[in-house]
XYZ file of C-alpha atoms in Angstrom:
785
model
C 8.838 42.291 -47.260
C 9.897 41.637 -43.690
C 12.990 39.512 -43.154
C 14.558 38.353 -39.896
C 18.156 39.242 -39.092
C 20.739 37.305 -41.088
C 22.980 34.810 -39.322
C 26.072 33.557 -41.121
C 28.391 30.642 -40.528
C 32.143 30.584 -41.079
C 32.598 26.814 -40.537
C 34.490 24.856 -43.135
C 32.286 21.813 -42.656
C 28.509 21.558 -42.881
C 26.220 21.951 -39.953
C 27.199 22.833 -36.853
C 14.379 17.001 -21.388
C 13.011 19.469 -19.535
C 9.415 20.385 -20.493
C 8.472 24.050 -21.089
C 6.591 24.316 -17.794
C 9.809 23.764 -15.832
C 12.222 25.760 -17.961
C 13.373 29.312 -17.604
C 12.665 31.860 -20.297
C 14.347 30.722 -23.507
C 16.584 33.157 -25.398
C 15.407 34.483 -28.760
C 15.694 31.825 -31.469
C 18.616 31.859 -33.855
C 17.162 32.361 -37.311
C 18.597 31.549 -40.717
C 17.074 33.258 -43.728
C 15.997 31.230 -46.736
C 18.427 32.180 -49.454
C 17.314 33.863 -52.638
C 18.116 32.359 -56.046
C 21.920 32.535 -56.466
C 22.098 35.359 -58.994
C 25.586 36.884 -58.940
C 25.051 39.907 -61.191
C 27.839 41.496 -63.211
C 31.194 39.848 -62.501
C 34.675 41.370 -63.056
C 36.544 40.411 -66.211
C 38.852 37.372 -66.056
C 39.941 37.366 -69.695
C 43.603 38.310 -69.118
C 44.711 34.673 -68.878
C 44.680 34.118 -72.630
C 47.421 36.707 -73.169
C 49.526 35.035 -70.453
C 49.120 31.561 -71.979
C 51.043 29.837 -74.726
C 50.228 27.088 -77.178
C 51.139 24.452 -74.594
C 49.040 25.967 -71.779
C 45.956 23.871 -71.195
C 42.446 24.962 -70.389
C 41.363 22.907 -67.377
C 37.639 22.168 -66.998
C 36.160 20.270 -64.064
C 32.879 19.219 -65.691
C 30.810 18.489 -62.586
C 27.065 17.925 -62.377
C 26.735 20.578 -59.664
C 29.327 23.157 -60.730
C 31.491 23.573 -63.806
C 34.908 24.988 -62.887
C 37.337 26.309 -65.482
C 40.702 28.039 -65.571
C 44.212 27.882 -66.955
C 46.725 25.268 -65.984
C 49.004 27.925 -64.453
C 46.239 29.161 -62.114
C 46.191 28.174 -58.450
C 42.374 28.161 -58.309
C 39.712 28.065 -61.034
C 38.766 31.398 -62.491
C 35.224 30.420 -63.272
C 32.702 28.370 -61.275
C 29.112 28.176 -62.550
C 26.225 25.687 -62.375
C 25.833 23.737 -65.653
C 22.462 25.244 -66.548
C 21.156 27.358 -69.407
C 17.905 29.320 -69.730
C 16.640 30.239 -73.206
C 13.448 32.050 -74.086
C 12.086 34.179 -76.903
C 11.899 37.904 -76.182
C 8.889 39.203 -78.092
C 9.862 42.855 -77.753
C 13.359 42.355 -79.163
C 12.243 39.506 -81.459
C 15.272 37.426 -80.555
C 16.213 34.398 -78.477
C 17.993 35.232 -75.223
C 20.327 32.766 -73.497
C 21.454 32.921 -69.884
C 24.199 30.602 -68.623
C 25.204 29.646 -65.085
C 24.208 32.031 -62.316
C 22.810 34.468 -64.882
C 19.969 31.988 -65.435
C 18.644 32.967 -61.977
C 18.230 36.620 -63.027
C 14.418 36.734 -62.814
C 11.338 34.574 -62.699
C 11.196 34.237 -66.492
C 14.683 32.775 -66.760
C 14.215 30.581 -63.687
C 11.173 29.061 -65.353
C 13.231 27.979 -68.381
C 16.185 26.329 -66.605
C 17.718 23.277 -68.281
C 20.663 21.283 -67.018
C 23.331 19.690 -69.185
C 23.220 16.478 -67.152
C 20.618 13.797 -66.752
C 18.610 14.308 -63.517
C 20.441 12.689 -60.600
C 23.318 11.622 -62.849
C 26.779 12.857 -63.828
C 26.303 11.825 -67.466
C 25.776 14.623 -70.000
C 22.335 14.295 -71.573
C 21.560 17.701 -73.122
C 24.330 18.565 -75.558
C 22.778 21.877 -76.647
C 23.073 23.067 -73.049
C 26.589 21.616 -72.800
C 27.634 23.526 -75.888
C 26.178 26.727 -74.461
C 28.159 26.205 -71.254
C 31.395 25.647 -73.187
C 30.720 28.803 -75.223
C 30.287 30.748 -71.990
C 33.449 29.256 -70.479
C 35.679 30.063 -73.464
C 34.254 33.559 -73.946
C 34.612 34.372 -70.239
C 38.210 33.123 -70.175
C 38.962 35.422 -73.141
C 39.904 32.606 -75.539
C 40.560 34.051 -78.993
C 42.110 31.387 -81.207
C 42.594 31.391 -84.970
C 39.558 30.781 -87.197
C 37.234 30.854 -84.213
C 38.912 27.917 -82.452
C 40.224 27.816 -78.907
C 43.840 27.229 -79.937
C 44.719 25.630 -76.576
C 44.682 22.009 -75.403
C 41.894 21.011 -73.026
C 41.982 18.878 -69.886
C 38.523 17.798 -68.767
C 37.369 15.682 -65.846
C 34.758 12.963 -66.238
C 32.942 10.624 -63.854
C 33.970 7.064 -63.296
C 32.276 4.626 -65.700
C 31.556 7.399 -68.184
C 29.706 6.163 -71.258
C 31.620 5.753 -74.522
C 28.904 7.616 -76.410
C 29.187 10.554 -74.014
C 32.953 10.853 -74.509
C 32.588 10.416 -78.280
C 30.079 13.273 -78.476
C 32.267 15.469 -76.285
C 35.229 14.822 -78.590
C 33.165 15.821 -81.609
C 32.158 19.096 -79.972
C 35.671 19.962 -78.790
C 37.487 19.003 -82.010
C 34.870 20.011 -84.606
C 33.177 23.048 -83.036
C 36.097 24.524 -81.116
C 39.065 23.126 -83.085
C 40.866 22.108 -79.920
C 44.445 20.954 -80.761
C 44.396 18.210 -78.075
C 42.128 16.791 -75.407
C 42.741 14.621 -72.323
C 40.291 13.187 -69.800
C 40.686 12.097 -66.200
C 38.564 10.994 -63.246
C 37.967 13.874 -60.857
C 38.463 11.961 -57.599
C 41.801 10.504 -58.792
C 43.008 13.980 -59.723
C 42.168 15.065 -56.173
C 43.985 12.065 -54.691
C 47.100 12.689 -56.803
C 47.075 16.382 -55.847
C 47.076 15.365 -52.139
C 50.172 13.130 -52.674
C 48.337 9.832 -52.452
C 49.980 6.564 -53.537
C 48.284 3.696 -51.700
C 44.807 4.158 -50.303
C 41.047 3.964 -50.672
C 39.537 7.001 -52.402
C 36.023 7.747 -51.070
C 34.504 10.322 -53.400
C 31.014 11.516 -52.456
C 29.943 14.141 -54.958
C 26.735 15.697 -56.213
C 25.145 12.618 -57.781
C 26.897 9.511 -56.409
C 29.528 8.104 -54.063
C 32.457 6.079 -55.407
C 35.087 3.973 -53.657
C 38.278 3.393 -55.675
C 41.235 1.452 -54.229
C 44.607 2.778 -55.388
C 47.757 0.647 -55.106
C 51.156 2.085 -55.976
C 49.503 5.042 -57.724
C 47.433 2.729 -59.934
C 43.638 2.748 -59.516
C 42.240 -0.759 -59.231
C 39.194 -0.085 -61.385
C 37.789 -3.654 -61.373
C 37.525 -3.397 -57.577
C 35.819 0.019 -57.532
C 32.228 0.375 -56.289
C 29.478 2.953 -56.354
C 26.620 4.041 -54.090
C 23.864 5.912 -55.917
C 23.543 8.659 -53.354
C 25.078 12.121 -53.312
C 24.323 15.763 -52.592
C 21.526 15.943 -55.187
C 19.688 12.970 -53.692
C 20.179 14.366 -50.188
C 18.591 17.672 -51.200
C 15.656 15.871 -52.855
C 15.175 13.713 -49.768
C 15.173 16.763 -47.473
C 12.708 18.474 -49.801
C 10.346 15.483 -49.565
C 10.632 15.406 -45.773
C 9.834 19.127 -45.482
C 6.867 18.910 -47.837
C 5.516 15.999 -45.830
C 6.175 17.842 -42.566
C 4.597 21.135 -43.730
C 1.963 20.220 -46.358
C 0.344 23.681 -46.134
C 3.505 25.769 -45.922
C 2.906 29.348 -47.022
C 6.248 29.712 -48.849
C 7.791 27.793 -51.727
C 10.785 25.563 -51.011
C 13.068 25.282 -54.050
C 15.756 22.706 -54.820
C 18.555 25.247 -54.469
C 17.262 26.232 -51.028
C 17.106 22.556 -50.023
C 20.749 22.135 -51.115
C 21.735 25.132 -48.999
C 19.899 23.663 -45.980
C 21.739 20.363 -46.389
C 25.105 22.113 -46.570
C 24.555 24.552 -43.715
C 22.476 22.623 -41.170
C 23.007 18.872 -41.549
C 25.715 16.856 -39.836
C 26.626 13.203 -39.372
C 25.645 11.719 -36.020
C 28.206 9.560 -34.268
C 25.477 7.329 -32.789
C 22.344 7.795 -34.872
C 19.864 5.612 -32.947
C 20.813 7.001 -29.526
C 20.827 10.638 -30.638
C 17.573 10.281 -32.566
C 15.761 8.880 -29.506
C 16.544 12.009 -27.463
C 16.722 14.624 -30.227
C 13.330 16.183 -29.430
C 13.884 16.321 -25.654
C 13.203 19.793 -24.298
C 16.678 20.022 -22.782
C 18.903 21.672 -25.366
C 16.239 21.709 -28.091
C 16.785 25.453 -28.568
C 20.266 24.688 -29.910
C 19.339 21.624 -31.953
C 16.280 23.185 -33.599
C 17.280 25.435 -36.510
C 14.685 27.940 -37.725
C 14.594 28.828 -41.435
C 12.748 32.089 -42.044
C 11.067 32.664 -45.409
C 10.017 36.129 -46.636
C 6.679 37.305 -45.286
C 4.493 40.386 -45.131
C 3.345 41.257 -41.627
C 0.145 43.181 -41.030
C 1.277 46.595 -39.831
C -0.904 48.393 -37.277
C -0.426 52.163 -37.390
C 0.281 53.386 -33.867
C -1.087 56.758 -32.834
C 0.969 59.420 -31.119
C 0.584 60.326 -27.439
C -1.182 63.582 -28.330
C -3.756 61.748 -30.455
C -4.305 59.168 -27.727
C -4.761 61.948 -25.150
C -7.316 63.720 -27.359
C -9.247 60.481 -27.907
C -9.272 59.764 -24.151
C -10.511 63.294 -23.421
C -13.328 62.903 -25.971
C -14.323 59.597 -24.380
C -14.365 61.153 -20.909
C -16.468 64.086 -22.138
C -18.903 61.735 -23.821
C -19.096 59.677 -20.626
C -19.867 62.740 -18.549
C -22.687 63.741 -20.908
C -24.166 60.258 -20.750
C -23.966 60.263 -16.960
C -25.714 63.626 -16.790
C -28.479 62.400 -19.114
C -28.904 59.221 -17.069
C -29.063 61.208 -13.816
C -31.665 63.527 -15.309
C -33.768 60.572 -16.477
C -33.506 58.897 -13.054
C -34.607 62.130 -11.370
C -37.642 62.471 -13.648
C -38.547 58.842 -13.024
C -38.193 59.335 -9.263
C -40.494 62.371 -9.366
C -43.127 60.364 -11.248
C -42.895 57.530 -8.712
C -43.270 59.972 -5.799
C -46.349 61.473 -7.436
C -47.812 58.002 -7.953
C -47.043 57.064 -4.338
C -48.721 60.207 -3.051
C -51.758 59.559 -5.245
C -52.115 55.907 -4.113
C -51.772 56.901 -0.452
C -54.555 59.444 -0.880
C -56.642 56.740 -2.582
C -55.998 54.344 0.289
C -56.975 57.006 2.798
C -60.125 57.743 0.849
C -61.165 54.075 0.762
C -61.459 54.002 4.555
C -64.413 56.420 4.501
C -66.313 54.890 1.552
C -68.762 52.020 1.320
C -67.762 48.622 -0.057
C -69.545 49.277 -3.301
C -67.790 52.617 -3.769
C -64.457 51.026 -2.786
C -64.887 48.354 -5.485
C -65.762 51.047 -8.052
C -62.670 53.120 -7.179
C -60.380 50.068 -7.264
C -61.732 48.968 -10.649
C -61.030 52.428 -12.035
C -57.358 52.058 -10.996
C -57.228 48.377 -12.183
C -56.817 46.920 -8.684
C -58.569 43.691 -7.733
C -58.757 44.523 -4.048
C -57.231 46.710 -1.376
C -54.494 44.087 -0.762
C -53.066 44.669 -4.242
C -53.233 48.428 -3.640
C -51.311 48.030 -0.382
C -48.685 45.848 -2.145
C -48.253 48.446 -4.891
C -47.742 51.215 -2.303
C -45.048 49.161 -0.511
C -43.229 48.406 -3.763
C -43.265 52.075 -4.797
C -42.003 53.183 -1.380
C -39.176 50.619 -1.498
C -38.208 51.597 -5.042
C -38.134 55.328 -4.144
C -35.948 54.765 -1.092
C -33.562 52.588 -3.157
C -33.303 55.207 -5.910
C -32.605 57.974 -3.394
C -29.901 55.909 -1.699
C -28.227 55.182 -5.079
C -28.231 58.823 -6.087
C -26.775 59.899 -2.751
C -24.049 57.218 -3.097
C -24.648 55.383 0.185
C -25.070 51.682 0.814
C -28.540 50.342 0.718
C -29.517 48.710 3.966
C -31.494 45.587 3.510
C -34.641 45.764 5.569
C -35.704 42.807 7.489
C -38.396 40.929 5.690
C -41.737 41.562 7.326
C -43.465 38.541 8.679
C -46.396 37.693 6.457
C -49.776 36.830 7.969
C -52.566 34.740 6.488
C -55.680 35.500 8.588
C -58.228 33.979 6.221
C -56.752 30.483 6.603
C -58.245 30.212 10.132
C -61.740 31.275 9.005
C -64.133 28.494 7.936
C -65.242 28.527 4.318
C -68.926 28.809 5.361
C -68.304 32.277 6.753
C -66.644 33.627 3.608
C -68.131 34.916 0.419
C -66.878 34.068 -3.079
C -64.274 36.872 -3.182
C -62.970 35.941 0.280
C -62.689 32.260 -0.742
C -60.634 33.241 -3.736
C -58.405 35.374 -1.501
C -58.119 32.478 0.987
C -56.874 30.149 -1.756
C -54.301 32.770 -2.727
C -53.117 33.073 0.894
C -52.844 29.288 1.157
C -50.560 29.268 -1.934
C -48.485 32.143 -0.553
C -48.098 30.317 2.753
C -46.855 27.185 0.945
C -44.251 29.299 -0.862
C -43.095 30.896 2.380
C -42.774 27.532 4.100
C -40.881 26.071 1.090
C -38.416 28.979 1.184
C -37.962 28.508 4.901
C -37.250 24.797 4.456
C -34.820 25.534 1.641
C -33.054 28.080 3.829
C -32.748 25.609 6.665
C -31.416 22.918 4.297
C -28.914 25.376 2.894
C -27.668 26.183 6.363
C -27.338 22.481 7.132
C -25.421 21.944 3.880
C -23.038 24.762 4.800
C -22.554 23.205 8.207
C -21.825 19.781 6.670
C -19.313 21.271 4.209
C -17.639 23.216 7.003
C -17.419 20.062 9.111
C -15.973 18.057 6.204
C -13.411 20.774 5.554
C -12.488 20.819 9.227
C -12.042 17.037 9.316
C -10.096 17.141 6.054
C -7.855 19.879 7.396
C -7.324 17.921 10.590
C -6.433 14.748 8.679
C -4.075 16.643 6.363
C -2.336 18.106 9.413
C -1.968 14.746 11.179
C -1.134 12.549 8.148
C -0.058 14.592 5.110
C 1.396 11.650 3.155
C -1.768 9.593 3.537
C -3.922 12.560 2.574
C -1.830 13.153 -0.575
C -2.004 9.452 -1.469
C -5.803 9.538 -1.225
C -5.990 12.608 -3.454
C -3.670 11.021 -6.000
C -5.713 7.813 -5.970
C -8.944 9.774 -6.463
C -7.340 11.692 -9.336
C -6.139 8.474 -10.971
C -9.643 6.996 -10.683
C -11.146 10.063 -12.353
C -8.585 9.954 -15.167
C -9.288 6.277 -15.733
C -13.000 6.988 -15.801
C -12.498 9.698 -18.418
C -10.367 7.329 -20.519
C -13.026 4.621 -20.294
C -15.679 7.089 -21.384
C -13.628 8.186 -24.376
C -12.932 4.568 -25.272
C -16.653 3.797 -25.080
C -17.443 6.694 -27.418
C -14.853 5.412 -29.875
C -16.241 1.888 -29.665
C -19.765 3.105 -30.382
C -18.493 4.418 -33.700
C -17.385 0.900 -34.662
C -20.422 -1.284 -35.271
C -18.371 -4.465 -34.751
C -17.350 -3.481 -31.232
C -18.941 -4.972 -28.114
C -20.385 -1.626 -26.998
C -22.061 -1.091 -30.373
C -23.502 -4.603 -30.347
C -24.913 -4.086 -26.848
C -26.522 -0.870 -28.011
C -28.172 -2.597 -30.934
C -29.354 -5.359 -28.601
C -30.962 -2.757 -26.347
C -32.733 -1.209 -29.320
C -33.981 -4.617 -30.413
C -35.413 -5.376 -26.965
C -37.324 -2.108 -26.658
C -40.379 -3.386 -28.486
C -41.037 -6.346 -26.227
C -41.300 -6.908 -22.485
C -40.188 -10.518 -23.083
C -37.073 -10.300 -25.294
C -36.940 -14.063 -25.830
C -40.431 -14.276 -27.336
C -41.412 -13.414 -30.841
C -44.169 -10.832 -31.013
C -47.349 -11.712 -32.861
C -49.252 -9.284 -34.980
C -52.272 -7.996 -33.137
C -51.117 -9.443 -29.844
C -50.330 -7.577 -26.640
C -50.852 -3.842 -26.578
C -47.751 -1.665 -26.709
C -47.671 0.102 -23.317
C -44.148 1.517 -23.667
C -44.048 5.054 -22.283
C -46.949 4.657 -19.876
C -44.394 4.446 -17.072
C -41.934 7.305 -16.674
C -39.130 4.843 -16.039
C -39.499 3.567 -19.605
C -37.932 6.716 -20.993
C -34.713 6.092 -19.089
C -33.784 3.511 -21.702
C -32.864 6.282 -24.094
C -30.170 7.369 -21.664
C -28.758 3.831 -21.763
C -28.861 3.788 -25.560
C -27.209 7.183 -25.936
C -24.472 6.989 -23.300
C -24.169 3.343 -22.353
C -24.941 1.573 -19.145
C -23.684 2.803 -15.777
C -23.175 6.354 -17.065
C -24.666 9.595 -15.867
C -24.759 12.872 -17.784
C -24.603 14.979 -14.631
C -21.667 12.979 -13.348
C -19.900 13.411 -16.674
C -20.297 17.165 -16.467
C -19.007 17.268 -12.882
C -15.921 15.110 -13.589
C -13.837 17.973 -14.953
C -14.732 20.244 -12.038
C -13.879 17.524 -9.490
C -10.577 16.816 -11.240
C -9.622 20.485 -11.231
C -10.446 20.698 -7.500
C -8.235 17.683 -6.726
C -5.393 19.069 -8.829
C -5.685 22.454 -7.101
C -5.340 20.757 -3.704
C -2.338 18.734 -4.870
C -0.681 21.815 -6.341
C -1.082 23.571 -3.005
C 0.080 20.810 -0.658
C 2.065 18.232 -2.729
C 5.595 19.469 -3.532
C 6.022 16.768 -6.204
C 2.868 17.727 -8.080
C 3.631 20.636 -10.425
C 1.768 22.521 -13.117
C 3.191 20.155 -15.699
C 1.566 17.227 -13.854
C -1.952 18.539 -14.402
C -4.170 17.102 -17.108
C -4.406 20.408 -18.957
C -0.613 20.644 -19.190
C -0.230 17.024 -20.279
C -2.828 17.431 -23.019
C -1.467 20.818 -24.119
C -0.374 20.541 -27.769
C 2.298 23.215 -27.322
C 4.138 20.900 -24.917
C 3.766 17.711 -26.964
C 6.367 15.834 -28.965
C 4.570 16.723 -32.190
C 4.808 20.432 -31.382
C 8.533 20.066 -30.700
C 8.929 18.336 -34.067
C 6.912 20.877 -36.062
C 7.457 24.163 -34.210
C 10.401 23.650 -31.878
C 10.456 24.527 -28.167
C 8.747 27.905 -28.458
C 5.039 28.799 -28.722
C 3.482 29.013 -32.174
C 1.047 31.736 -33.175
C -1.052 30.594 -36.169
C -2.152 34.184 -36.804
C 1.436 35.417 -37.118
C 2.766 35.644 -40.663
C 6.283 35.382 -39.279
C 5.628 32.031 -37.559
C 3.670 30.667 -40.524
C 6.675 31.267 -42.819
C 9.178 29.358 -40.678
C 10.656 25.891 -41.175
C 12.099 24.003 -38.214
C 14.954 21.603 -38.929
C 15.624 19.172 -36.089
C 15.702 15.418 -36.713
C 16.215 16.094 -40.438
C 19.652 17.459 -39.634
C 20.954 13.967 -38.836
C 18.464 11.890 -40.833
C 19.482 13.171 -44.282
C 23.264 12.490 -44.008
C 22.581 9.123 -42.344
C 21.295 7.763 -45.661
C 24.924 7.302 -46.775
C 25.374 4.809 -43.947
C 21.858 3.267 -43.911
C 20.345 3.750 -47.398
C 17.891 0.849 -47.206
C 16.324 1.419 -43.804
C 15.987 5.208 -44.122
C 15.495 6.062 -47.807
C 14.426 2.679 -49.188
C 17.450 2.524 -51.511
C 18.251 -1.104 -52.406
C 21.984 -0.791 -51.838
C 24.487 -1.444 -49.087
C 25.713 1.412 -46.906
C 29.023 3.201 -47.304
C 30.744 1.275 -44.500
C 29.481 -2.082 -45.768
C 30.720 -1.338 -49.301
C 34.087 -0.131 -47.997
C 34.439 -3.250 -45.850
C 33.664 -5.446 -48.855
C 36.278 -3.661 -50.986
C 38.919 -3.839 -48.262
C 38.348 -7.385 -47.057
C 37.180 -9.238 -50.196
C 38.696 -7.483 -53.224
C 42.288 -6.851 -52.203
C 45.050 -9.003 -53.766
C 46.569 -9.778 -50.365
C 46.959 -8.782 -46.718
C 49.887 -6.491 -47.498
C 47.933 -4.524 -50.093
C 45.000 -4.218 -47.696
C 47.321 -2.991 -44.937
C 48.817 -0.339 -47.235
C 45.410 0.861 -48.383
C 44.006 1.049 -44.839
C 46.726 3.533 -43.923
C 45.205 6.124 -46.243
C 41.401 6.263 -46.534
C 41.030 9.487 -48.499
C 37.806 11.583 -48.499
C 37.043 13.975 -51.338
C 33.963 15.588 -52.838
C 31.599 18.184 -51.453
C 29.279 15.592 -49.889
C 32.034 14.538 -47.440
C 32.130 17.962 -45.787
C 29.436 17.146 -43.248
C 30.529 17.713 -39.689
C 31.458 14.362 -38.140
C 31.684 12.486 -41.462
C 35.381 11.643 -41.057
C 35.007 10.504 -37.430
C 31.887 8.389 -38.129
C 33.503 6.595 -41.086
C 36.656 5.855 -39.072
C 34.632 4.540 -36.107
C 32.365 2.306 -38.186
C 35.258 0.977 -40.299
C 37.220 0.141 -37.182
C 34.317 -2.045 -36.016
C 34.487 -4.296 -39.131
C 38.268 -4.487 -39.542
C 40.742 -6.737 -37.748
C 41.929 -5.458 -34.398
C 45.570 -5.234 -35.440
C 44.803 -3.278 -38.643
C 46.085 0.297 -38.750
C 43.437 2.690 -40.041
C 44.027 6.314 -41.082
C 41.192 8.461 -42.462
C 41.955 11.897 -43.893
C 40.095 14.514 -45.892
C 41.352 16.422 -48.917
C 42.824 19.850 -48.271
C 39.969 21.316 -50.332
C 37.384 18.650 -51.028
C 35.588 20.807 -53.594
C 38.473 22.298 -55.603
C 41.203 19.689 -55.332
C 39.874 17.827 -58.398
C 40.407 20.912 -60.544
C 43.717 21.719 -58.858
C 44.931 18.165 -59.439
C 43.974 18.330 -63.110
C 45.775 21.679 -63.465
C 48.894 20.315 -61.747
C 48.831 17.240 -64.008
C 48.535 19.488 -67.082
C 51.650 21.379 -65.941
C 53.732 18.175 -65.827
C 54.114 18.255 -69.599
C 56.554 15.633 -70.861
C 57.018 13.929 -67.479
C 56.279 10.227 -67.197
C 52.516 9.882 -67.039
C 52.135 13.580 -67.797
C 49.635 15.460 -69.921
C 51.791 15.572 -73.050
C 51.878 11.777 -73.317
C 48.224 11.209 -72.469
C 46.504 13.781 -74.675
C 44.781 12.849 -77.909
C 45.517 15.290 -80.710
C 43.053 16.423 -83.301
C 44.913 14.530 -86.010
C 44.791 11.289 -83.994
C 41.108 11.758 -83.380
C 40.424 12.364 -87.090
C 42.453 9.306 -88.038
C 41.349 6.783 -85.384
C 37.816 7.835 -84.524
C 35.901 9.462 -81.730
C 36.325 6.579 -79.305
C 40.093 6.607 -79.441
C 41.956 7.554 -76.242
C 45.223 6.841 -74.456
C 45.841 5.260 -71.089
C 48.307 7.255 -69.008
C 51.344 5.458 -67.590
C 51.548 6.285 -63.901
C 55.043 6.715 -62.448
C 56.528 4.192 -60.014
C 54.555 1.347 -61.593
C 55.156 -0.808 -64.667
C 51.897 -1.951 -66.260
C 51.804 -4.927 -68.546
C 50.401 -4.771 -72.046
C 47.051 -6.241 -71.064
C 46.459 -3.537 -68.439
C 47.613 -0.843 -70.845
C 45.058 -1.883 -73.469
C 42.146 -2.090 -71.036
C 39.920 0.705 -69.817
C 37.535 -0.442 -67.170
C 33.995 0.767 -66.862
C 32.565 0.201 -63.379
C 28.952 0.427 -62.414
C 27.840 -0.614 -58.938
C 24.228 -1.640 -58.932
C 22.973 -3.083 -55.668
C 25.741 -5.495 -54.710
C 26.794 -6.491 -58.283
C 29.779 -5.028 -60.169
C 29.528 -4.962 -63.964
C 32.741 -4.546 -65.999
C 33.234 -3.734 -69.677
C 36.274 -2.975 -71.867
C 36.669 -0.177 -74.378
C 36.613 -1.520 -77.943
C 39.432 0.544 -79.497
C 42.372 1.436 -77.267
C 45.891 1.680 -78.644
């Protein structure tokens, strides 16, 4: 396989005219390789944490739909990060079922064909519990957990999405308490863990993750769950949307674009535009397109031509020269033999001609018939032709230049002799001389006309040169006007051809009318059977109607053929004398597909070779780089998603759902971004700019991003697990195995946040929020202590 050079990026965030005829040579394109399936291979052991832990040390699991991260509460970063997928298949050779979890599921084509995710497609809700159990097995085994009686022996802190289903949590509790004998379990929302880890107290949490985007207002460290909202768009939907755009853009692409590759393209190449409409209108301009167009190279196999060494090339050239010399020698020998035969024939015919002068007419006729000559004139013509051919062959062999002899003046003596004085043979010869004389006179007239035509052309060129010298601007204007008239004529002809294909068009109706009128000289009269005779075709002009039917009225085939030549002549004159008329102004350049907007969209600013395997295995990302992230801000107009955009939802939460102006002012001072889908370049600046446009002028707005938008959810959960007996800490929020067995699978505790006193009603309520369109649906948990 042949792969282009690898180009890497070290950015923390995602992403990063003049027509070709007027540009300098472009530098080589920057190429990104399509990434292979993310198989990690054998990883180093991370099982030493279990020996360092105690009975109060929690196992922290960030159960995300894109990646599952796990580690110990005393760790600074998660020890394990894998995709929540499992591949199982039956190995016939070993007669056993093999399971591959996480990145190991990308080991080969067999495992990749059996991938199953633990989550519902496009959702953060667990739907395949067999896969979820396999992932938990892998997590605990990899962390080195070795509890008594096969249990984990350590409490578990697990993140969950906002508005998680009660059935989903109930099933998770059954697995953790029954299968793994976990002593205690606590749940928390990932985005709130991230906000708490970044020291947030009052603010709006904007969490854009793999499957959705949530907005949660937090006031005095308490999330206002009834006022939360959701946009059903995240990294997974962005990758699917990019995949659809690429498949529509390259329907016959030679490679295979996978979902994981689409996710990598979104992360590495897309960015948020600060002014989408303005940037989109000029994105495919030739100026700067080399930088905006990103080329993704897929693996390909190039046809390799074996190059020969200099010695082999020299030997082949020598053999060719030797063969050429032999052929030249053979040709010279054959020409010499042919020349000798012609000289012998010439000598023989001269002797025959000399002999005819001394013989009678009867003997002359007999001798000429023997040699297949009609008369002595034909014999004389043959002698002249042989003599001319011999002299030409001798001149060519010697290598000189053949001198054209002046054409001998032909005479026609029999034309002046009356027919009464000639016999039958002489009359026949006289008719032949009359025909020859007509040919000679026709050639002479044609020669004179040709000379006159040359003189007229020379005079026109002289006058044109004189006018161009005296009035260059007027001359250029005339040439431009003539060119415009020709272009308009060509457009009209093409339009007429298109109209003839539509039977309802005026041109097609006129054609049918012409066909209907062909049968009658009087179109208005109805023909009677057996009436006037049909004389169509008796006159040569009648056949001209077929030209009208085929090409339309006022059209000429010869003129149509000469239009292109005339246009090229005018453009050549303008290129030579008009400084404002360039190669790009010509019709051929304007109709060149390689310089069109469609070529820039599909193949970028550089030429495309359809026979090259390298070019055929390339994807060009240009407008998709800003179109895919823009869906977060314009979901309806771009992706057809029946929901409001991120800024509109945020404005609704801030202006309509806040308890008062003071609370809104406090929240506006900390708009907090978390989640991997907020890492697009320009996301923070675009959100701040668009929010500023819908907020009061005096409002203070601060937008910040999490220190680590991907890992801060896990880090926040680990830090919360380390708080222990502190107010609102893990020890007071966890549900023990005994409590679960006594009060049921739906039992859970609501954590008391510090610096805020909740009343009993808030303490007994757990809000479930689901944003669908512009409606917020709320529900309470049935059994909360």
